[in-house]
Every structure is written in C-alpha cells, then in structure tokens.
Backbone atoms as SQL, in Angstrom:
CREATE TABLE atoms (id INTEGER PRIMARY KEY, chain TEXT, resi INTEGER, resn TEXT, atom TEXT, x REAL, y REAL, z REAL);
INSERT INTO atoms VALUES
  (1, 'A', 1, 'MET', 'N', -1.365, 18.842, 16.032),
  (2, 'A', 1, 'MET', 'CA', -1.155, 17.497, 15.539),
  (3, 'A', 1, 'MET', 'C', 0.289, 17.093, 15.831),
  (4, 'A', 2, 'SER', 'N', 0.466, 15.946, 16.456),
  (5, 'A', 2, 'SER', 'CA', 1.808, 15.510, 16.815),
  (6, 'A', 2, 'SER', 'C', 2.479, 14.781, 15.653),
  (7, 'A', 3, 'ILE', 'N', 3.776, 14.801, 15.656),
  (8, 'A', 3, 'ILE', 'CA', 4.570, 14.150, 14.616),
  (9, 'A', 3, 'ILE', 'C', 4.786, 12.701, 15.014),
  (10, 'A', 4, 'ILE', 'N', 4.625, 11.793, 14.047),
  (11, 'A', 4, 'ILE', 'CA', 4.873, 10.374, 14.280),
  (12, 'A', 4, 'ILE', 'C', 6.081, 9.964, 13.449),
  (13, 'A', 5, 'ILE', 'N', 7.062, 9.383, 14.101),
  (14, 'A', 5, 'ILE', 'CA', 8.265, 8.902, 13.419),
  (15, 'A', 5, 'ILE', 'C', 8.123, 7.401, 13.231),
  (16, 'A', 6, 'TYR', 'N', 8.371, 6.929, 12.001),
  (17, 'A', 6, 'TYR', 'CA', 8.228, 5.519, 11.667),
  (18, 'A', 6, 'TYR', 'C', 9.579, 4.878, 11.371),
  (19, 'A', 7, 'THR', 'N', 9.669, 3.607, 11.663),
  (20, 'A', 7, 'THR', 'CA', 10.789, 2.780, 11.231),
  (21, 'A', 7, 'THR', 'C', 10.315, 2.002, 10.019),
  (22, 'A', 8, 'ILE', 'N', 11.053, 2.089, 8.921),
  (23, 'A', 8, 'ILE', 'CA', 10.690, 1.336, 7.722),
  (24, 'A', 8, 'ILE', 'C', 11.246, -0.080, 7.878),
  (25, 'A', 9, 'LEU', 'N', 10.351, -1.045, 7.862),
  (26, 'A', 9, 'LEU', 'CA', 10.746, -2.432, 8.086),
  (27, 'A', 9, 'LEU', 'C', 11.033, -3.176, 6.793),
  (28, 'A', 10, 'LYS', 'N', 10.278, -2.862, 5.746),
  (29, 'A', 10, 'LYS', 'CA', 10.471, -3.559, 4.475),
  (30, 'A', 10, 'LYS', 'C', 9.915, -2.697, 3.351),
  (31, 'A', 11, 'GLU', 'N', 10.642, -2.667, 2.228),
  (32, 'A', 11, 'GLU', 'CA', 10.175, -1.934, 1.044),
  (33, 'A', 11, 'GLU', 'C', 10.043, -2.886, -0.124),
  (34, 'A', 12, 'TYR', 'N', 9.051, -2.620, -0.947),
  (35, 'A', 12, 'TYR', 'CA', 8.800, -3.407, -2.151),
  (36, 'A', 12, 'TYR', 'C', 8.801, -2.461, -3.345),
  (37, 'A', 13, 'PHE', 'N', 9.299, -2.933, -4.463),
  (38, 'A', 13, 'PHE', 'CA', 9.241, -2.195, -5.717),
  (39, 'A', 13, 'PHE', 'C', 8.692, -3.159, -6.759),
  (40, 'A', 14, 'VAL', 'N', 7.513, -2.861, -7.284),
  (41, 'A', 14, 'VAL', 'CA', 6.893, -3.723, -8.289),
  (42, 'A', 14, 'VAL', 'C', 6.494, -2.870, -9.484),
  (43, 'A', 15, 'GLU', 'N', 6.307, -3.519, -10.598),
  (44, 'A', 15, 'GLU', 'CA', 5.835, -2.834, -11.802),
  (45, 'A', 15, 'GLU', 'C', 4.519, -3.474, -12.217),
  (46, 'A', 16, 'ILE', 'N', 3.480, -2.657, -12.298),
  (47, 'A', 16, 'ILE', 'CA', 2.155, -3.130, -12.676),
  (48, 'A', 16, 'ILE', 'C', 1.735, -2.373, -13.925),
  (49, 'A', 17, 'HIS', 'N', 1.614, -3.061, -15.033),
  (50, 'A', 17, 'HIS', 'CA', 1.266, -2.454, -16.324),
  (51, 'A', 17, 'HIS', 'C', 2.174, -1.263, -16.637),
  (52, 'A', 18, 'ASN', 'N', 3.456, -1.456, -16.504),
  (53, 'A', 18, 'ASN', 'CA', 4.475, -0.440, -16.785),
  (54, 'A', 18, 'ASN', 'C', 4.415, 0.770, -15.850),
  (55, 'A', 19, 'HIS', 'N', 3.753, 0.626, -14.711),
  (56, 'A', 19, 'HIS', 'CA', 3.723, 1.683, -13.694),
  (57, 'A', 19, 'HIS', 'C', 4.531, 1.207, -12.495),
  (58, 'A', 20, 'PRO', 'N', 5.616, 1.901, -12.147),
  (59, 'A', 20, 'PRO', 'CA', 6.368, 1.498, -10.961),
  (60, 'A', 20, 'PRO', 'C', 5.578, 1.830, -9.691),
  (61, 'A', 21, 'VAL', 'N', 5.434, 0.852, -8.833),
  (62, 'A', 21, 'VAL', 'CA', 4.708, 1.032, -7.578),
  (63, 'A', 21, 'VAL', 'C', 5.675, 0.726, -6.434),
  (64, 'A', 22, 'LYS', 'N', 5.844, 1.704, -5.555),
  (65, 'A', 22, 'LYS', 'CA', 6.645, 1.501, -4.358),
  (66, 'A', 22, 'LYS', 'C', 5.688, 1.256, -3.193),
  (67, 'A', 23, 'ALA', 'N', 6.052, 0.335, -2.337),
  (68, 'A', 23, 'ALA', 'CA', 5.254, 0.056, -1.146),
  (69, 'A', 23, 'ALA', 'C', 6.198, -0.186, 0.012),
  (70, 'A', 24, 'ARG', 'N', 5.749, 0.154, 1.205),
  (71, 'A', 24, 'ARG', 'CA', 6.583, -0.070, 2.385),
  (72, 'A', 24, 'ARG', 'C', 5.723, -0.426, 3.583),
  (73, 'A', 25, 'ILE', 'N', 6.295, -1.242, 4.444),
  (74, 'A', 25, 'ILE', 'CA', 5.681, -1.573, 5.721),
  (75, 'A', 25, 'ILE', 'C', 6.497, -0.858, 6.793),
  (76, 'A', 26, 'MET', 'N', 5.793, -0.179, 7.693),
  (77, 'A', 26, 'MET', 'CA', 6.457, 0.636, 8.707),
  (78, 'A', 26, 'MET', 'C', 5.826, 0.393, 10.073),
  (79, 'A', 27, 'SER', 'N', 6.548, 0.794, 11.095),
  (80, 'A', 27, 'SER', 'CA', 6.044, 0.734, 12.459),
  (81, 'A', 27, 'SER', 'C', 6.422, 2.030, 13.164),
  (82, 'A', 28, 'PRO', 'N', 5.478, 2.639, 13.887),
  (83, 'A', 28, 'PRO', 'CA', 5.832, 3.850, 14.633),
  (84, 'A', 28, 'PRO', 'C', 6.889, 3.548, 15.686),
  (85, 'A', 29, 'VAL', 'N', 7.841, 4.444, 15.844),
  (86, 'A', 29, 'VAL', 'CA', 8.897, 4.263, 16.836),
  (87, 'A', 29, 'VAL', 'C', 8.281, 4.180, 18.235),
  (88, 'A', 30, 'SER', 'N', 7.203, 4.918, 18.466),
  (89, 'A', 30, 'SER', 'CA', 6.586, 4.963, 19.792),
  (90, 'A', 30, 'SER', 'C', 5.728, 3.746, 20.117),
  (91, 'A', 31, 'ASP', 'N', 5.392, 2.906, 19.120),
  (92, 'A', 31, 'ASP', 'CA', 4.538, 1.733, 19.369),
  (93, 'A', 31, 'ASP', 'C', 4.938, 0.614, 18.427),
  (94, 'A', 32, 'GLU', 'N', 5.754, -0.302, 18.901),
  (95, 'A', 32, 'GLU', 'CA', 6.265, -1.371, 18.049),
  (96, 'A', 32, 'GLU', 'C', 5.243, -2.482, 17.802),
  (97, 'A', 33, 'ASN', 'N', 4.026, -2.339, 18.342),
  (98, 'A', 33, 'ASN', 'CA', 2.977, -3.335, 18.123),
  (99, 'A', 33, 'ASN', 'C', 1.971, -2.901, 17.063),
  (100, 'A', 34, 'VAL', 'N', 2.255, -1.816, 16.354),
  (101, 'A', 34, 'VAL', 'CA', 1.397, -1.326, 15.284),
  (102, 'A', 34, 'VAL', 'C', 2.199, -1.324, 13.993),
  (103, 'A', 35, 'PHE', 'N', 1.587, -1.802, 12.919),
  (104, 'A', 35, 'PHE', 'CA', 2.245, -1.854, 11.620),
  (105, 'A', 35, 'PHE', 'C', 1.326, -1.227, 10.589),
  (106, 'A', 36, 'VAL', 'N', 1.890, -0.420, 9.716),
  (107, 'A', 36, 'VAL', 'CA', 1.129, 0.232, 8.656),
  (108, 'A', 36, 'VAL', 'C', 1.851, 0.023, 7.336),
  (109, 'A', 37, 'PHE', 'N', 1.100, 0.145, 6.255),
  (110, 'A', 37, 'PHE', 'CA', 1.765, 0.159, 4.960),
  (111, 'A', 37, 'PHE', 'C', 1.211, 1.280, 4.124),
  (112, 'A', 38, 'GLN', 'N', 2.008, 1.712, 3.160),
  (113, 'A', 38, 'GLN', 'CA', 1.584, 2.743, 2.224),
  (114, 'A', 38, 'GLN', 'C', 2.128, 2.388, 0.853),
  (115, 'A', 39, 'THR', 'N', 1.440, 2.877, -0.172),
  (116, 'A', 39, 'THR', 'CA', 1.859, 2.629, -1.546),
  (117, 'A', 39, 'THR', 'C', 1.963, 3.960, -2.279),
  (118, 'A', 40, 'SER', 'N', 2.810, 3.999, -3.306),
  (119, 'A', 40, 'SER', 'CA', 3.017, 5.235, -4.057),
  (120, 'A', 40, 'SER', 'C', 1.897, 5.494, -5.067),
  (121, 'A', 41, 'LEU', 'N', 1.137, 4.463, -5.419),
  (122, 'A', 41, 'LEU', 'CA', -0.004, 4.610, -6.320),
  (123, 'A', 41, 'LEU', 'C', -1.189, 3.837, -5.764),
  (124, 'A', 42, 'TYR', 'N', -2.394, 4.312, -6.064),
  (125, 'A', 42, 'TYR', 'CA', -3.627, 3.598, -5.732),
  (126, 'A', 42, 'TYR', 'C', -4.285, 3.196, -7.040),
  (127, 'A', 43, 'TYR', 'N', -5.322, 2.388, -6.948),
  (128, 'A', 43, 'TYR', 'CA', -6.065, 2.027, -8.150),
  (129, 'A', 43, 'TYR', 'C', -7.522, 2.451, -8.022),
  (130, 'A', 44, 'LYS', 'N', -8.147, 2.695, -9.175),
  (131, 'A', 44, 'LYS', 'CA', -9.570, 3.030, -9.231),
  (132, 'A', 44, 'LYS', 'C', -10.228, 2.067, -10.203),
  (133, 'A', 45, 'SER', 'N', -11.322, 1.461, -9.791),
  (134, 'A', 45, 'SER', 'CA', -12.063, 0.604, -10.708),
  (135, 'A', 45, 'SER', 'C', -12.965, 1.469, -11.580),
  (136, 'A', 46, 'LYS', 'N', -13.501, 0.873, -12.623),
  (137, 'A', 46, 'LYS', 'CA', -14.368, 1.624, -13.541),
  (138, 'A', 46, 'LYS', 'C', -15.626, 2.143, -12.853),
  (139, 'A', 47, 'SER', 'N', -16.108, 1.421, -11.846),
  (140, 'A', 47, 'SER', 'CA', -17.381, 1.768, -11.215),
  (141, 'A', 47, 'SER', 'C', -17.248, 2.746, -10.042),
  (142, 'A', 48, 'HIS', 'N', -16.027, 3.115, -9.650),
  (143, 'A', 48, 'HIS', 'CA', -15.835, 4.045, -8.535),
  (144, 'A', 48, 'HIS', 'C', -14.998, 5.240, -8.973),
  (145, 'A', 49, 'LEU', 'N', -15.425, 6.416, -8.550),
  (146, 'A', 49, 'LEU', 'CA', -14.673, 7.622, -8.882),
  (147, 'A', 49, 'LEU', 'C', -13.474, 7.816, -7.965),
  (148, 'A', 50, 'ASP', 'N', -13.581, 7.330, -6.728),
  (149, 'A', 50, 'ASP', 'CA', -12.505, 7.510, -5.753),
  (150, 'A', 50, 'ASP', 'C', -11.508, 6.363, -5.821),
  (151, 'A', 51, 'ALA', 'N', -10.280, 6.660, -5.485),
  (152, 'A', 51, 'ALA', 'CA', -9.232, 5.644, -5.455),
  (153, 'A', 51, 'ALA', 'C', -9.450, 4.699, -4.280),
  (154, 'A', 52, 'ASN', 'N', -9.051, 3.458, -4.454),
  (155, 'A', 52, 'ASN', 'CA', -9.154, 2.456, -3.406),
  (156, 'A', 52, 'ASN', 'C', -7.921, 2.545, -2.526),
  (157, 'A', 53, 'GLN', 'N', -8.057, 3.242, -1.411),
  (158, 'A', 53, 'GLN', 'CA', -6.944, 3.379, -0.476),
  (159, 'A', 53, 'GLN', 'C', -6.984, 2.209, 0.494),
  (160, 'A', 54, 'PRO', 'N', -5.872, 1.537, 0.687),
  (161, 'A', 54, 'PRO', 'CA', -5.887, 0.341, 1.541),
  (162, 'A', 54, 'PRO', 'C', -6.074, 0.665, 3.017),
  (163, 'A', 55, 'ALA', 'N', -6.775, -0.222, 3.717),
  (164, 'A', 55, 'ALA', 'CA', -6.810, -0.149, 5.178),
  (165, 'A', 55, 'ALA', 'C', -5.402, -0.496, 5.642),
  (166, 'A', 56, 'SER', 'N', -4.839, 0.318, 6.491),
  (167, 'A', 56, 'SER', 'CA', -3.396, 0.157, 6.662),
  (168, 'A', 56, 'SER', 'C', -2.876, 0.098, 8.092),
  (169, 'A', 57, 'SER', 'N', -3.677, -0.272, 9.070),
  (170, 'A', 57, 'SER', 'CA', -3.160, -0.382, 10.433),
  (171, 'A', 57, 'SER', 'C', -3.391, -1.802, 10.939),
  (172, 'A', 58, 'PHE', 'N', -2.307, -2.476, 11.331),
  (173, 'A', 58, 'PHE', 'CA', -2.376, -3.882, 11.713),
  (174, 'A', 58, 'PHE', 'C', -1.602, -4.106, 13.004),
  (175, 'A', 59, 'THR', 'N', -1.879, -5.233, 13.655),
  (176, 'A', 59, 'THR', 'CA', -1.231, -5.531, 14.936),
  (177, 'A', 59, 'THR', 'C', -0.058, -6.495, 14.803),
  (178, 'A', 60, 'SER', 'N', 0.215, -6.970, 13.593),
  (179, 'A', 60, 'SER', 'CA', 1.395, -7.815, 13.396),
  (180, 'A', 60, 'SER', 'C', 1.995, -7.553, 12.027),
  (181, 'A', 61, 'PHE', 'N', 3.297, -7.772, 11.929),
  (182, 'A', 61, 'PHE', 'CA', 3.983, -7.578, 10.664),
  (183, 'A', 61, 'PHE', 'C', 3.433, -8.534, 9.604),
  (184, 'A', 62, 'ALA', 'N', 3.165, -9.774, 9.983),
  (185, 'A', 62, 'ALA', 'CA', 2.666, -10.778, 9.034),
  (186, 'A', 62, 'ALA', 'C', 1.324, -10.359, 8.436),
  (187, 'A', 63, 'ASN', 'N', 0.428, -9.811, 9.254),
  (188, 'A', 63, 'ASN', 'CA', -0.862, -9.338, 8.727),
  (189, 'A', 63, 'ASN', 'C', -0.674, -8.156, 7.786),
  (190, 'A', 64, 'ALA', 'N', 0.203, -7.242, 8.149),
  (191, 'A', 64, 'ALA', 'CA', 0.457, -6.084, 7.286),
  (192, 'A', 64, 'ALA', 'C', 1.019, -6.536, 5.944),
  (193, 'A', 65, 'GLU', 'N', 1.968, -7.471, 5.976),
  (194, 'A', 65, 'GLU', 'CA', 2.564, -7.959, 4.731),
  (195, 'A', 65, 'GLU', 'C', 1.543, -8.696, 3.882),
  (196, 'A', 66, 'ARG', 'N', 0.725, -9.521, 4.505),
  (197, 'A', 66, 'ARG', 'CA', -0.302, -10.268, 3.767),
  (198, 'A', 66, 'ARG', 'C', -1.300, -9.311, 3.108),
  (199, 'A', 67, 'HIS', 'N', -1.756, -8.305, 3.839),
  (200, 'A', 67, 'HIS', 'CA', -2.703, -7.349, 3.271),
  (201, 'A', 67, 'HIS', 'C', -2.066, -6.492, 2.172),
  (202, 'A', 68, 'LEU', 'N', -0.808, -6.152, 2.341),
  (203, 'A', 68, 'LEU', 'CA', -0.118, -5.388, 1.302),
  (204, 'A', 68, 'LEU', 'C', -0.014, -6.200, 0.017),
  (205, 'A', 69, 'LEU', 'N', 0.392, -7.450, 0.123),
  (206, 'A', 69, 'LEU', 'CA', 0.510, -8.289, -1.069),
  (207, 'A', 69, 'LEU', 'C', -0.851, -8.526, -1.715),
  (208, 'A', 70, 'GLN', 'N', -1.894, -8.657, -0.898),
  (209, 'A', 70, 'GLN', 'CA', -3.248, -8.797, -1.434),
  (210, 'A', 70, 'GLN', 'C', -3.674, -7.520, -2.157),
  (211, 'A', 71, 'TYR', 'N', -3.339, -6.362, -1.582),
  (212, 'A', 71, 'TYR', 'CA', -3.663, -5.087, -2.221),
  (213, 'A', 71, 'TYR', 'C', -2.979, -4.979, -3.583),
  (214, 'A', 72, 'LEU', 'N', -1.703, -5.372, -3.666),
  (215, 'A', 72, 'LEU', 'CA', -0.985, -5.308, -4.939),
  (216, 'A', 72, 'LEU', 'C', -1.584, -6.267, -5.964),
  (217, 'A', 73, 'GLU', 'N', -2.061, -7.417, -5.521),
  (218, 'A', 73, 'GLU', 'CA', -2.724, -8.349, -6.441),
  (219, 'A', 73, 'GLU', 'C', -4.042, -7.770, -6.946),
  (220, 'A', 74, 'GLU', 'N', -4.818, -7.147, -6.053),
  (221, 'A', 74, 'GLU', 'CA', -6.062, -6.489, -6.462),
  (222, 'A', 74, 'GLU', 'C', -5.770, -5.334, -7.422),
  (223, 'A', 75, 'PHE', 'N', -4.684, -4.636, -7.191),
  (224, 'A', 75, 'PHE', 'CA', -4.239, -3.547, -8.057),
  (225, 'A', 75, 'PHE', 'C', -4.045, -4.089, -9.477),
  (226, 'A', 76, 'GLN', 'N', -3.292, -5.184, -9.595),
  (227, 'A', 76, 'GLN', 'CA', -3.035, -5.819, -10.895),
  (228, 'A', 76, 'GLN', 'C', -4.347, -6.240, -11.552),
  (229, 'A', 77, 'ASN', 'N', -5.220, -6.894, -10.791),
  (230, 'A', 77, 'ASN', 'CA', -6.491, -7.376, -11.339),
  (231, 'A', 77, 'ASN', 'C', -7.371, -6.223, -11.815),
  (232, 'A', 78, 'THR', 'N', -7.402, -5.145, -11.068),
  (233, 'A', 78, 'THR', 'CA', -8.228, -3.995, -11.446),
  (234, 'A', 78, 'THR', 'C', -7.724, -3.378, -12.746),
  (235, 'A', 79, 'LEU', 'N', -6.406, -3.237, -12.895),
  (236, 'A', 79, 'LEU', 'CA', -5.867, -2.687, -14.138),
  (237, 'A', 79, 'LEU', 'C', -6.095, -3.648, -15.298),
  (238, 'A', 80, 'ASP', 'N', -6.046, -4.958, -15.033),
  (239, 'A', 80, 'ASP', 'CA', -6.342, -5.946, -16.074),
  (240, 'A', 80, 'ASP', 'C', -7.761, -5.774, -16.608),
  (241, 'A', 81, 'LEU', 'N', -8.677, -5.335, -15.727),
  (242, 'A', 81, 'LEU', 'CA', -10.084, -5.168, -16.102),
  (243, 'A', 81, 'LEU', 'C', -10.419, -3.740, -16.538),
  (244, 'A', 82, 'GLY', 'N', -9.399, -2.927, -16.783),
  (245, 'A', 82, 'GLY', 'CA', -9.631, -1.577, -17.302),
  (246, 'A', 82, 'GLY', 'C', -9.652, -0.485, -16.266),
  (247, 'A', 83, 'GLY', 'N', -9.205, -0.752, -15.054),
  (248, 'A', 83, 'GLY', 'CA', -9.166, 0.269, -14.018),
  (249, 'A', 83, 'GLY', 'C', -8.110, 1.322, -14.306),
  (250, 'A', 84, 'GLU', 'N', -8.026, 2.307, -13.425),
  (251, 'A', 84, 'GLU', 'CA', -7.123, 3.434, -13.609),
  (252, 'A', 84, 'GLU', 'C', -6.157, 3.555, -12.442),
  (253, 'A', 85, 'ILE', 'N', -5.120, 4.329, -12.652),
  (254, 'A', 85, 'ILE', 'CA', -4.120, 4.651, -11.632),
  (255, 'A', 85, 'ILE', 'C', -4.501, 5.967, -10.962),
  (256, 'A', 86, 'ALA', 'N', -4.301, 6.031, -9.642),
  (257, 'A', 86, 'ALA', 'CA', -4.504, 7.272, -8.889),
  (258, 'A', 86, 'ALA', 'C', -3.251, 7.523, -8.050),
  (259, 'A', 87, 'GLN', 'N', -2.980, 8.766, -7.780),
  (260, 'A', 87, 'GLN', 'CA', -1.810, 9.116, -6.975),
  (261, 'A', 87, 'GLN', 'C', -1.979, 8.576, -5.560),
  (262, 'A', 88, 'GLY', 'N', -0.924, 8.039, -5.006),
  (263, 'A', 88, 'GLY', 'CA', -0.949, 7.497, -3.637),
  (264, 'A', 88, 'GLY', 'C', -0.148, 8.374, -2.707),
  (265, 'A', 89, 'SER', 'N', 0.558, 7.748, -1.787),
  (266, 'A', 89, 'SER', 'CA', 1.399, 8.470, -0.842),
  (267, 'A', 89, 'SER', 'C', 2.639, 8.979, -1.561),
  (268, 'A', 90, 'THR', 'N', 3.109, 10.134, -1.178),
  (269, 'A', 90, 'THR', 'CA', 4.325, 10.676, -1.761),
  (270, 'A', 90, 'THR', 'C', 5.491, 10.327, -0.843),
  (271, 'A', 91, 'PHE', 'N', 6.411, 9.528, -1.376),
  (272, 'A', 91, 'PHE', 'CA', 7.632, 9.215, -0.624),
  (273, 'A', 91, 'PHE', 'C', 8.749, 8.874, -1.570);
C-alpha cells in the first residue's frame, strides 16, 4: 500500500451538543484535482448500528466544502433527534 501525502486546505472546528468536532478539507499532493474531507467524529441515527461515514472524494474544493457543511448539518439534526456519536478519523 502506497503512502499518500495530503495538503490541508481548510480546517473547521465546531461544537455539536457539547462535542467538539474537527473537520478538514485536503487534497493529495500528487493530484490537485481531488479533494477529500474527514471529521473527528461521526454520527449514528437510532435506526442504524453503523456510523454514517461521509462520502469524501470530490473533484472541486467547492463541492467538498458544500458536502462537508451538509454533513455537519445532518450531524446536528441527527443528535437533535436522539442520535449518537461515533469515533471518526484520528487526527
């Protein structure tokens, strides 16, 4: 398995129900036309046992940012409705 080095383009720090959530948008150094994001926590709804991990590979920074912000909004809504926190990426 080869190592992929990323450039961090933007970081977000938000608090959702007293849980600090870190998120970042990155691009691989080897391919500046690919953008990914990761979050430090995931959310689980009451009806699913597995955490909702975001789809995280995009072809533009704007799409990655839009999907990340949408994911954080869904995170808030799920916790508002009684969802749970799950461990995300470690960074």
